[in-house]
Amino acid sequence: MRVRVSPPAPTLNANKMPKPPLKWAGGKRWLVPHIDPLWRKYAERRYVEPFCCGLAVTLGLEPERALLNDLNPHLINFYEQLGRGLSLKIEARYDAKLFYSHRERFNQLVKENRSQNAEAAQLFYYLNRTCFNGRCRFNQRGEFNVPFGQYKTVNYAGDFQVYRNLFRRWSFNYGDIEKLAIEPDDFIYSDPP
Ligand SMILES: C[S@@+](CC[C@H](N)C(=O)[O-])C[C@H]1O[C@@H](n2cnc3c(N)ncnc32)[C@H](O)[C@@H]1O
């Protein structure tokens, strides 16, 4: 008698994957065990994510080479700064007054066109952790306008060492998907809005 054995169910241990550093709605971490067996067959290729936002899938697959793109310049600045060894030097507490003061400072940097640096990255991280539901919304002037969040407590990372070695070997790109320079043998995972 021949017995057919079905392929084993994905068993990737989600606890071993680095957690995304930001809160981000719509993250597909749960999808990683399903994409992983396909990715492993092509893992020597460059991994490309045109709408990378929370990096849930990329951090689950941990590609050697990656091109990670998004239309949000603050997100891309934050990831680039992590690769350069960002640590949190600004005051970080779950406090409404501090939140609005940091939001004002972030928006001042945006207004002065100085939002692509380590200070803006720290403020972006703080705002993301502390604002309402981790939302990321800007007004027409490009100012972050999400209000203070409703949590019991918020934990802030002191440093981001766990990401540094991964992020320094990946390329981050700010731009529209239409202008993304992809190569014929790239492995592309696309989760459009
Ligand atoms: C639905 S999320 C992708 C979810 C992500 N794969 C994850 O698992 O966390 C959408 C992202 O697409 C970005 N986006 C929207 N329009 C874009 C465009 N035309 N080109 C590149 N990125 C864009 C947004 O900035 C946002 O960060």
Short mmCIF file of C-alpha atoms and ligand atoms in Angstrom, two decimals:
data_model
loop_
_atom_site.label_atom_id
_atom_site.label_comp_id
_atom_site.label_asym_id
_atom_site.label_seq_id
_atom_site.Cartn_x
_atom_site.Cartn_y
_atom_site.Cartn_z
CA MET A 1 0.00 0.00 0.00
CA ARG A 2 1.37 3.45 -0.87
CA VAL A 3 0.84 6.17 1.65
CA ARG A 4 0.94 9.78 0.59
CA VAL A 5 2.62 12.03 3.08
CA SER A 6 1.67 15.70 2.90
CA PRO A 7 4.45 18.27 3.23
CA PRO A 8 4.96 19.36 6.82
CA ALA A 9 3.16 22.48 7.95
CA PRO A 10 5.46 25.52 8.24
CA THR A 11 7.23 25.39 11.59
CA LEU A 12 9.24 28.61 11.61
CA ASN A 13 9.61 29.83 15.17
CA ALA A 14 8.16 33.35 15.17
CA ASN A 15 9.71 34.04 18.59
CA LYS A 16 13.20 33.84 17.08
CA MET A 17 12.56 36.52 14.46
CA PRO A 18 13.59 40.05 15.40
CA LYS A 19 10.41 42.00 16.09
CA PRO A 20 9.81 45.03 13.87
CA PRO A 21 11.15 48.13 15.65
CA LEU A 22 8.04 50.20 14.87
CA LYS A 23 4.34 49.68 15.45
CA TRP A 24 2.82 49.37 11.99
CA ALA A 25 -0.72 48.49 10.97
CA GLY A 26 -1.14 45.63 8.50
CA GLY A 27 2.16 43.86 9.24
CA LYS A 28 2.28 40.37 7.73
CA ARG A 29 4.47 38.60 10.29
CA TRP A 30 1.96 35.76 10.39
CA LEU A 31 2.64 35.15 6.67
CA VAL A 32 6.38 34.52 7.12
CA PRO A 33 6.15 30.73 7.78
CA HIS A 34 4.26 30.41 4.50
CA ILE A 35 6.61 32.56 2.39
CA ASP A 36 9.77 31.15 3.95
CA PRO A 37 9.79 27.74 2.13
CA LEU A 38 9.46 29.52 -1.23
CA TRP A 39 12.09 32.13 -0.34
CA ARG A 40 14.62 29.45 0.79
CA LYS A 41 14.76 28.14 -2.80
CA TYR A 42 15.93 31.56 -4.02
CA ALA A 43 17.67 32.87 -0.93
CA GLU A 44 20.87 33.71 -2.84
CA ARG A 45 18.92 36.32 -4.81
CA ARG A 46 18.36 39.94 -3.85
CA TYR A 47 15.14 40.34 -1.87
CA VAL A 48 13.09 43.41 -2.88
CA GLU A 49 10.14 44.86 -1.04
CA PRO A 50 8.67 47.91 -2.85
CA PHE A 51 6.30 48.83 0.03
CA CYS A 52 8.45 47.82 2.96
CA CYS A 53 6.75 49.84 5.78
CA GLY A 54 6.92 47.82 9.03
CA LEU A 55 9.52 45.29 7.71
CA ALA A 56 7.60 42.42 9.30
CA VAL A 57 8.25 40.02 6.41
CA THR A 58 11.84 41.12 5.73
CA LEU A 59 12.83 40.61 9.37
CA GLY A 60 11.21 37.17 9.30
CA LEU A 61 13.13 36.07 6.19
CA GLU A 62 16.43 37.80 7.04
CA PRO A 63 17.77 37.97 3.48
CA GLU A 64 21.51 38.46 2.94
CA ARG A 65 20.89 41.18 0.31
CA ALA A 66 17.82 43.39 0.21
CA LEU A 67 16.43 46.51 -1.43
CA LEU A 68 13.71 47.96 0.76
CA ASN A 69 11.67 50.81 -0.60
CA ASP A 70 8.88 53.02 0.69
CA LEU A 71 7.29 56.34 -0.16
CA ASN A 72 7.56 57.50 3.46
CA PRO A 73 10.90 59.39 3.83
CA HIS A 74 10.78 59.37 7.65
CA LEU A 75 10.46 55.61 7.73
CA ILE A 76 13.41 55.17 5.39
CA ASN A 77 15.50 57.69 7.36
CA PHE A 78 14.74 55.76 10.57
CA TYR A 79 15.88 52.44 9.06
CA GLU A 80 19.02 53.99 7.60
CA GLN A 81 19.87 55.48 10.98
CA LEU A 82 19.39 52.07 12.64
CA GLY A 83 22.00 50.66 10.26
CA ARG A 84 24.35 53.43 11.44
CA GLY A 85 23.87 52.43 15.08
CA LEU A 86 21.08 54.76 16.24
CA SER A 87 20.41 54.92 19.97
CA LEU A 88 17.71 56.80 21.81
CA LYS A 89 19.22 59.93 23.33
CA ILE A 90 16.09 62.07 23.48
CA GLU A 91 13.93 61.93 26.58
CA ALA A 92 11.41 59.08 26.14
CA ARG A 93 8.48 58.84 28.55
CA TYR A 94 4.81 58.13 28.10
CA ASP A 95 3.67 61.65 28.83
CA ALA A 96 1.32 63.88 26.82
CA LYS A 97 3.27 67.11 27.36
CA LEU A 98 6.51 65.48 26.25
CA PHE A 99 4.75 63.89 23.27
CA TYR A 100 3.45 67.23 21.96
CA SER A 101 6.79 68.88 22.53
CA HIS A 102 8.59 66.12 20.57
CA ARG A 103 5.92 66.30 17.86
CA GLU A 104 6.47 70.03 17.53
CA ARG A 105 10.24 69.56 17.29
CA PHE A 106 9.81 66.85 14.63
CA ASN A 107 7.50 69.11 12.60
CA GLN A 108 9.94 71.99 12.94
CA LEU A 109 12.66 69.76 11.42
CA VAL A 110 10.24 68.83 8.60
CA LYS A 111 9.48 72.51 7.98
CA GLU A 112 13.17 73.39 7.88
CA ASN A 113 13.91 70.46 5.59
CA ARG A 114 16.17 68.89 8.25
CA SER A 115 14.26 65.67 8.88
CA GLN A 116 16.79 63.24 7.40
CA ASN A 117 19.10 62.74 10.36
CA ALA A 118 19.52 60.87 13.66
CA GLU A 119 17.51 63.37 15.71
CA ALA A 120 14.50 63.11 13.38
CA ALA A 121 14.81 59.30 13.45
CA GLN A 122 14.69 59.24 17.27
CA LEU A 123 11.69 61.58 17.29
CA PHE A 124 9.96 59.48 14.63
CA TYR A 125 10.49 56.36 16.76
CA TYR A 126 9.19 58.11 19.89
CA LEU A 127 6.11 59.44 18.06
CA ASN A 128 5.40 56.03 16.56
CA ARG A 129 5.50 54.29 19.96
CA THR A 130 3.56 57.00 21.78
CA CYS A 131 0.91 58.24 19.33
CA PHE A 132 -2.59 56.91 18.90
CA ASN A 133 -2.45 53.28 17.68
CA GLY A 134 1.00 53.76 16.12
CA ARG A 135 -0.61 55.60 13.22
CA CYS A 136 1.50 57.49 10.72
CA ARG A 137 -0.38 60.44 9.25
CA PHE A 138 0.77 63.79 7.90
CA ASN A 139 -1.11 66.93 6.90
CA GLN A 140 -0.66 68.64 3.54
CA ARG A 141 2.35 70.54 4.86
CA GLY A 142 3.99 67.21 5.70
CA GLU A 143 3.55 67.65 9.46
CA PHE A 144 2.92 64.62 11.65
CA ASN A 145 -0.55 65.13 13.13
CA VAL A 146 -1.49 61.96 15.05
CA PRO A 147 -2.57 62.70 18.66
CA PHE A 148 -1.24 61.22 21.90
CA GLY A 149 -2.00 57.50 22.32
CA GLN A 150 -4.11 55.74 24.91
CA TYR A 151 -1.98 53.13 26.61
CA LYS A 152 -1.30 52.07 30.19
CA THR A 153 2.44 52.16 29.66
CA VAL A 154 4.81 52.30 26.71
CA ASN A 155 8.24 50.62 26.54
CA TYR A 156 10.96 52.36 24.59
CA ALA A 157 14.10 50.67 23.26
CA GLY A 158 17.32 52.23 24.57
CA ASP A 159 19.35 51.09 21.61
CA PHE A 160 18.63 49.12 18.49
CA GLN A 161 21.71 46.90 18.33
CA VAL A 162 19.67 43.87 17.31
CA TYR A 163 18.92 45.59 13.98
CA ARG A 164 22.26 47.19 13.27
CA ASN A 165 24.07 44.32 11.55
CA LEU A 166 21.07 43.41 9.44
CA PHE A 167 20.21 46.95 8.40
CA ARG A 168 23.73 48.01 7.51
CA ARG A 169 23.91 45.31 4.82
CA TRP A 170 20.48 46.11 3.33
CA SER A 171 19.76 49.03 0.99
CA PHE A 172 16.93 51.35 1.87
CA ASN A 173 15.37 53.55 -0.74
CA TYR A 174 12.83 56.33 -0.48
CA GLY A 175 10.63 56.65 -3.54
CA ASP A 176 7.68 55.66 -5.63
CA ILE A 177 7.50 52.03 -6.75
CA GLU A 178 7.34 53.26 -10.34
CA LYS A 179 10.93 54.48 -10.10
CA LEU A 180 12.34 51.47 -8.26
CA ALA A 181 15.32 49.94 -10.10
CA ILE A 182 14.70 46.21 -10.02
CA GLU A 183 16.78 43.48 -11.68
CA PRO A 184 15.47 40.45 -13.64
CA ASP A 185 16.46 37.90 -11.00
CA ASP A 186 15.28 39.82 -7.92
CA PHE A 187 12.95 38.03 -5.53
CA ILE A 188 10.08 40.48 -5.05
CA TYR A 189 7.59 40.41 -2.22
CA SER A 190 4.99 43.11 -2.73
CA ASP A 191 2.26 44.02 -0.27
CA PRO A 192 0.65 47.12 -1.79
CA PRO A 193 -1.53 49.48 0.21
C1 LIG B 1 0.27 48.04 3.38
S1 LIG B 1 1.87 48.73 3.84
C2 LIG B 1 2.81 47.30 3.40
C3 LIG B 1 2.87 46.24 4.58
C4 LIG B 1 4.27 45.60 4.86
N1 LIG B 1 4.63 44.70 3.80
C5 LIG B 1 4.40 44.89 6.23
O1 LIG B 1 4.28 43.66 6.29
O2 LIG B 1 4.58 45.57 7.25
C6 LIG B 1 1.89 50.09 2.68
C7 LIG B 1 3.16 51.00 2.55
O3 LIG B 1 3.25 51.38 1.20
C8 LIG B 1 3.83 52.68 1.11
N2 LIG B 1 3.45 53.23 -0.21
C9 LIG B 1 2.26 53.73 -0.60
N3 LIG B 1 2.28 54.10 -1.91
C10 LIG B 1 3.53 53.84 -2.35
C11 LIG B 1 4.20 53.98 -3.62
N4 LIG B 1 3.55 54.50 -4.69
N5 LIG B 1 5.48 53.58 -3.73
C12 LIG B 1 6.13 53.07 -2.65
N6 LIG B 1 5.56 52.91 -1.42
C13 LIG B 1 4.28 53.29 -1.28
C14 LIG B 1 3.28 53.43 2.29
O4 LIG B 1 4.16 54.50 2.65
C15 LIG B 1 3.20 52.32 3.36
O5 LIG B 1 4.34 52.37 4.19
#
